[in-house]
Amino acid sequence: MAALTELRRDGDVAVIVVDNPPVNALKHEVRVGLRDAFARANEDKSIAAIVLTCAGRTFIAGADITEFDKPPQSPGLSDLNADIEAIEKPMVAAIVGTALGGGLEITLACHFRIAAATARLGLPEIKLGLIPGAGGTQRLPRLVGLPKAMAMILSGDPIPAKDALALGLVDEVFEGDPAAAGVAFARRALAEKRPLKRVRDLGSKLEDVRAHPEKFNEIAAAHVKRARGLHAPAAALEALRWTLDVPMGEALDRERKAFMELRLGDQSEAQRHLFFAEREAAKVAGLSKDVKARDIRQVAVIGAGTMGGGISMNFANQGIPVTIVEAAEDALQRGLSVIEKNYQTSAARGALQQADVAKRMSLLKGTTDIAKAKDADLVIEAVFEDMAIKKDVFGKLDRIARSDAVLATNTSYLDVNEIARMTGRPQAVLGMHFFSPANVMRLLEIVRGAKTAPDVLATAVAVARRIGKVPVVVGVCHGFVGNRMLRARSIEAERLLLEGALPHEVDGALTEFGFPMGPFAMGDLAGLDVSWRMRKAQGSRAEIADALCERGRFGQKTKKGFYLYEEGSRVGRPDAEVEQLIVATSKRFGIARRPIDRKEIIERLIYPMINEGARILEEGVAQRSGDIDVIWIYGYGFPVWRGGPMFYADQTGLTHIRDRLAVLAKTSGDKRHEPAPLLSRLAAEGSTFSAASKKAA
Ligand code: T1G
């Protein structure tokens, strides 16, 4: 087997190359190879300088995350960093692609860092429920200052090479081959006798906060607010605070200890699960890698409403021209002005330049003539959620759209096959279900129709990635994966109200569990009339919610829903009128109200979702339990540190969930709560959803 590290000579400069595709992760073998290469290069008197770089498309993208479920093996990255810092020859890290996590940390132990213009550098550990564990929290602030280090470590987002140069994180930005650039830089450092400063010995960038420690709290305060329920952000802040007054050696040991505690914790396990589940979700069973996605150069969006506008922005943001078709001129102008307003809001926040706003708006062409969609490679229908209207649109699109166009519907629950049958080309039709606000929410539920062609599916997955979405491919059923499970939760939420709970108690339990908001606040935000219309179309009823709608209480848009909303406020407060309605409805149905505690509320909201998730897996509507987790985290605000509903079920134990559901089925008389066969089987076998999904793959 090819060595994963290699030591080459370029005259008196040693070039150490890591070659561990696809992302040069620092797996144990690589670390062993690096330790050996550093020792040989250091001991060899004929070597005057050392360059560390990588083969392939990226520099080291961090520790090997797959090793985190196993006991640590020596040497660790901290050992390698200590080796590097003991070397008294210029050590130059030459970065291409991404230097992330441990990949950036190893460069921080080097004397010099140079980066390709396209390179990105960051410490994304926080996204895995971790903190940098090999010196990142101590060395990065010494190079870029505490405020910037805090922003990089607490966001986990990488920065481009040009910003890294401006910050002093890298010493040079180069073009071309990294090894050659590294050797050239090393030679200049030797010729100019540049002092070999170790980052750990630097302190000038810390002086200001060391002199005014209160500044640390001010900077930290902004970050703490966003850390709801997460352990890692607080641990990262504490570690960063050690830069003020804890000796380096001691601080590195503490950082390592804090890192190991998080690594062994449930939250990081859940977030690591999500890391891999997100990448698995883009792999579609039966769709071979050779299926080529179609080239999408221009798009048409039918409907300039909230969804149509948000969807169009995704494409304009990537420089793709969009024709927006609306039935009436005033609705079109309204839609375009909402888009402009959204862009202006981003510009006001400094996230966009005015030139960007103008460029993006120039890519959006509005029309009331659907024939203008004839040149589009991809047409996305985002009209009112009504089957007849959607069928009419697809009938028209079938007549005017290019023969090789992909025709997508943004329906959030209607039958994609029925819509496809309105065309003579069902193979070109699929669902692309965006989530509101569509220009912000990262999830794209791609609904594969019975006749959807492989390259049409591959095109939708590729488009999703191109516009920065997380694609998950699902099958056709009512509500697909996300909304079907949401319905199970909504039904139970309404029951909890009838049996004794109040809206703020149910919402309080779910926000404590980690959701950004509960079912009733969410209903008020989305508009209670949306699901009311759907229930009426289906002939089903939600006693409380329907009664509120019959009173014209549609939520925030009418300042009244389950809650009351003051002018300009999005925070609802309990309303005695609603509570009276709930109590009266219980009485009308002869239900004796009782106190319901948070544990029961959570079980009754989450377990029926899990049960529906099991049915969805049985029916093959979702390929893997991880796909369901990705959908709920990126589309419905399921707390990332719980890993998603199916991962949470595995953590909680399927036997317990099966038994609680069986009790619920008996007490409620609702057959839907009877444990799904897959859940019962896995519980009986002592297995898990993720193990079953791996086995099925
Ligand atoms: N470990 C193991 N596998 C990894 C990996 C990693 N660090 N990074 C990527 N992969 C796999 C991934 O699962 C996929 O596998 C393939 O590589 C391609 O990835 C001590 C503790 C680098 C920006 O968090 O952000 O260092 O699906 O599809 O879109 O303080 O991968 O093909 O089988 O994502 O081009 C910190 C994680 C680790 C960076 C490339 N590092 N990686 O994106 O490809 S913790 C990270 C990424 C750490 C230290 C701590 C991205 C990428 P498969 P991909 P991509």
Short mmCIF file of N, CA, C and O and ligand atoms in Angstrom, two decimals, residues 22-23 25 57 61-66 68 77 98 100-103 105 120 124-125 128 130-134 259 275-276 279-280 283 465, ligand 1:
data_model
loop_
_atom_site.label_atom_id
_atom_site.label_comp_id
_atom_site.label_asym_id
_atom_site.label_seq_id
_atom_site.Cartn_x
_atom_site.Cartn_y
_atom_site.Cartn_z
N PRO A 22 -9.53 11.27 0.20
CA PRO A 22 -9.79 12.42 -0.64
C PRO A 22 -9.44 13.78 -0.03
O PRO A 22 -9.30 14.76 -0.74
N VAL A 23 -9.28 13.84 1.32
CA VAL A 23 -9.06 15.17 1.94
C VAL A 23 -7.85 15.22 2.87
O VAL A 23 -7.75 16.11 3.71
N ALA A 25 -6.98 13.61 5.44
CA ALA A 25 -7.29 13.61 6.88
C ALA A 25 -6.12 12.99 7.65
O ALA A 25 -5.41 12.12 7.15
N ARG A 57 -6.28 17.73 -4.07
CA ARG A 57 -7.00 19.01 -4.20
C ARG A 57 -7.00 19.84 -2.92
O ARG A 57 -7.39 21.00 -2.93
N ALA A 61 -7.50 18.32 5.85
CA ALA A 61 -8.83 18.84 6.24
C ALA A 61 -9.16 18.44 7.66
O ALA A 61 -10.33 18.30 8.03
N GLY A 62 -8.12 18.19 8.47
CA GLY A 62 -8.34 17.95 9.88
C GLY A 62 -8.03 16.53 10.30
O GLY A 62 -7.56 15.72 9.50
N ALA A 63 -8.36 16.28 11.57
CA ALA A 63 -8.21 14.92 12.10
C ALA A 63 -9.16 14.02 11.32
O ALA A 63 -10.10 14.50 10.67
N ASP A 64 -8.94 12.72 11.36
CA ASP A 64 -9.86 11.78 10.70
C ASP A 64 -11.05 11.56 11.63
O ASP A 64 -10.95 10.88 12.65
N ILE A 65 -12.17 12.13 11.26
CA ILE A 65 -13.35 12.12 12.14
C ILE A 65 -13.82 10.69 12.42
O ILE A 65 -14.36 10.40 13.49
N THR A 66 -13.55 9.76 11.49
CA THR A 66 -13.99 8.38 11.71
C THR A 66 -13.22 7.73 12.85
O THR A 66 -13.64 6.71 13.39
N PHE A 68 -12.79 9.10 15.75
CA PHE A 68 -13.22 9.66 17.04
C PHE A 68 -14.07 8.68 17.84
O PHE A 68 -14.30 8.87 19.03
N LEU A 77 -1.88 14.55 17.45
CA LEU A 77 -1.47 15.74 16.70
C LEU A 77 -0.67 16.68 17.59
O LEU A 77 0.29 17.31 17.16
N THR A 98 -8.18 23.44 1.33
CA THR A 98 -8.60 23.82 2.68
C THR A 98 -7.60 23.34 3.72
O THR A 98 -7.14 22.20 3.67
N LEU A 100 -8.06 22.84 7.49
CA LEU A 100 -9.15 22.90 8.46
C LEU A 100 -8.83 22.10 9.71
O LEU A 100 -8.17 21.06 9.64
N GLY A 101 -9.30 22.58 10.86
CA GLY A 101 -9.13 21.85 12.12
C GLY A 101 -7.67 21.54 12.38
O GLY A 101 -6.81 22.43 12.31
N GLY A 102 -7.41 20.24 12.61
CA GLY A 102 -6.03 19.82 12.87
C GLY A 102 -5.10 20.18 11.72
O GLY A 102 -3.90 20.38 11.92
N GLY A 103 -5.67 20.34 10.53
CA GLY A 103 -4.87 20.71 9.36
C GLY A 103 -4.34 22.13 9.50
O GLY A 103 -3.19 22.42 9.15
N GLU A 105 -4.16 23.60 12.55
CA GLU A 105 -3.37 23.59 13.79
C GLU A 105 -1.92 23.16 13.55
O GLU A 105 -0.99 23.71 14.13
N ARG A 120 -8.70 28.12 1.65
CA ARG A 120 -9.52 28.58 2.77
C ARG A 120 -9.00 27.94 4.04
O ARG A 120 -8.61 26.77 4.02
N PRO A 124 -13.18 24.33 12.08
CA PRO A 124 -14.63 24.04 12.09
C PRO A 124 -15.07 23.08 13.19
O PRO A 124 -16.21 22.62 13.19
N GLU A 125 -14.20 22.80 14.16
CA GLU A 125 -14.51 21.79 15.17
C GLU A 125 -15.88 22.02 15.84
O GLU A 125 -16.58 21.06 16.17
N LEU A 128 -18.74 20.13 14.85
CA LEU A 128 -18.75 18.71 15.22
C LEU A 128 -18.95 18.58 16.73
O LEU A 128 -18.68 17.52 17.31
N LEU A 130 -17.20 20.03 18.98
CA LEU A 130 -15.86 19.95 19.59
C LEU A 130 -15.24 21.35 19.68
O LEU A 130 -15.82 22.32 19.20
N ILE A 131 -14.05 21.40 20.29
CA ILE A 131 -13.21 22.60 20.19
C ILE A 131 -11.91 22.14 19.55
O ILE A 131 -11.61 20.93 19.54
N PRO A 132 -11.11 23.05 18.98
CA PRO A 132 -9.80 22.64 18.50
C PRO A 132 -9.07 21.93 19.63
O PRO A 132 -9.06 22.41 20.76
N GLY A 133 -8.45 20.78 19.31
CA GLY A 133 -7.85 19.99 20.39
C GLY A 133 -6.33 19.90 20.30
O GLY A 133 -5.71 19.16 21.07
N ALA A 134 -5.72 20.60 19.37
CA ALA A 134 -4.25 20.53 19.21
C ALA A 134 -3.65 21.93 19.11
O ALA A 134 -2.86 22.22 18.20
N PHE A 259 -11.19 19.06 25.07
CA PHE A 259 -11.49 18.44 23.77
C PHE A 259 -11.93 17.00 23.95
O PHE A 259 -12.95 16.56 23.41
N PHE A 275 -22.59 15.03 10.24
CA PHE A 275 -21.55 15.30 9.23
C PHE A 275 -21.57 14.23 8.15
O PHE A 275 -21.61 14.52 6.96
N PHE A 276 -21.58 12.97 8.57
CA PHE A 276 -21.54 11.89 7.59
C PHE A 276 -22.91 11.65 6.95
O PHE A 276 -23.01 11.37 5.75
N ARG A 279 -23.45 13.86 3.99
CA ARG A 279 -22.73 13.44 2.79
C ARG A 279 -23.35 12.17 2.19
O ARG A 279 -23.43 12.02 0.98
N GLU A 280 -23.82 11.29 3.03
CA GLU A 280 -24.50 10.08 2.54
C GLU A 280 -25.80 10.45 1.82
O GLU A 280 -26.15 9.88 0.79
N LYS A 283 -26.07 10.68 -1.84
CA LYS A 283 -25.82 9.49 -2.65
C LYS A 283 -27.14 8.76 -2.85
O LYS A 283 -27.79 8.39 -1.87
N ARG A 465 -26.52 21.41 -4.71
CA ARG A 465 -25.19 21.71 -4.18
C ARG A 465 -24.68 23.05 -4.71
O ARG A 465 -24.09 23.83 -3.99
N1 T1G B 1 -12.29 12.90 8.44
C1 T1G B 1 -12.77 11.82 7.79
N2 T1G B 1 -13.41 11.86 6.57
C2 T1G B 1 -13.55 13.07 6.02
C3 T1G B 1 -13.08 14.25 6.65
C4 T1G B 1 -12.42 14.14 7.92
N3 T1G B 1 -11.93 15.20 8.56
N4 T1G B 1 -13.39 15.30 5.85
C5 T1G B 1 -14.02 14.78 4.77
N5 T1G B 1 -14.12 13.45 4.86
C6 T1G B 1 -14.71 12.53 3.88
C7 T1G B 1 -16.20 12.77 3.65
O1 T1G B 1 -16.97 12.04 4.56
C8 T1G B 1 -16.39 12.27 2.22
O2 T1G B 1 -16.46 10.86 2.26
C9 T1G B 1 -15.07 12.65 1.55
O3 T1G B 1 -14.12 12.82 2.62
C10 T1G B 1 -15.15 13.93 0.78
O4 T1G B 1 -15.68 14.93 1.62
C11 T1G B 1 -7.62 17.93 16.39
C12 T1G B 1 -10.31 17.48 16.34
C13 T1G B 1 -12.74 19.28 3.42
C14 T1G B 1 -14.36 21.04 2.92
O5 T1G B 1 -14.42 19.38 10.17
O6 T1G B 1 -15.50 20.20 5.72
O7 T1G B 1 -9.42 18.34 13.18
O8 T1G B 1 -18.74 10.58 1.38
O9 T1G B 1 -17.86 15.22 0.38
O10 T1G B 1 -17.48 18.76 -0.43
O11 T1G B 1 -8.56 20.04 16.51
O12 T1G B 1 -15.06 17.50 3.64
O13 T1G B 1 -16.77 10.39 -0.14
O14 T1G B 1 -17.18 8.63 1.63
O15 T1G B 1 -17.19 16.82 2.24
O16 T1G B 1 -15.12 18.66 -1.31
C15 T1G B 1 -12.03 19.16 11.47
C16 T1G B 1 -14.41 18.31 7.49
C17 T1G B 1 -11.96 17.76 11.96
C18 T1G B 1 -13.48 19.32 7.98
C19 T1G B 1 -14.21 18.99 1.48
N6 T1G B 1 -12.22 19.16 10.03
N7 T1G B 1 -14.46 18.20 6.04
O17 T1G B 1 -15.54 19.14 1.10
O18 T1G B 1 -15.95 16.82 0.05
S1 T1G B 1 -11.84 17.76 13.72
C20 T1G B 1 -13.42 19.29 9.49
C21 T1G B 1 -15.04 19.16 5.28
C22 T1G B 1 -10.21 18.21 14.03
C23 T1G B 1 -8.50 18.92 15.69
C24 T1G B 1 -9.90 18.48 15.47
C25 T1G B 1 -15.15 18.87 3.82
C26 T1G B 1 -14.07 19.55 2.95
P1 T1G B 1 -17.33 10.08 1.24
P2 T1G B 1 -16.80 15.97 1.10
P3 T1G B 1 -16.05 18.38 -0.25
#
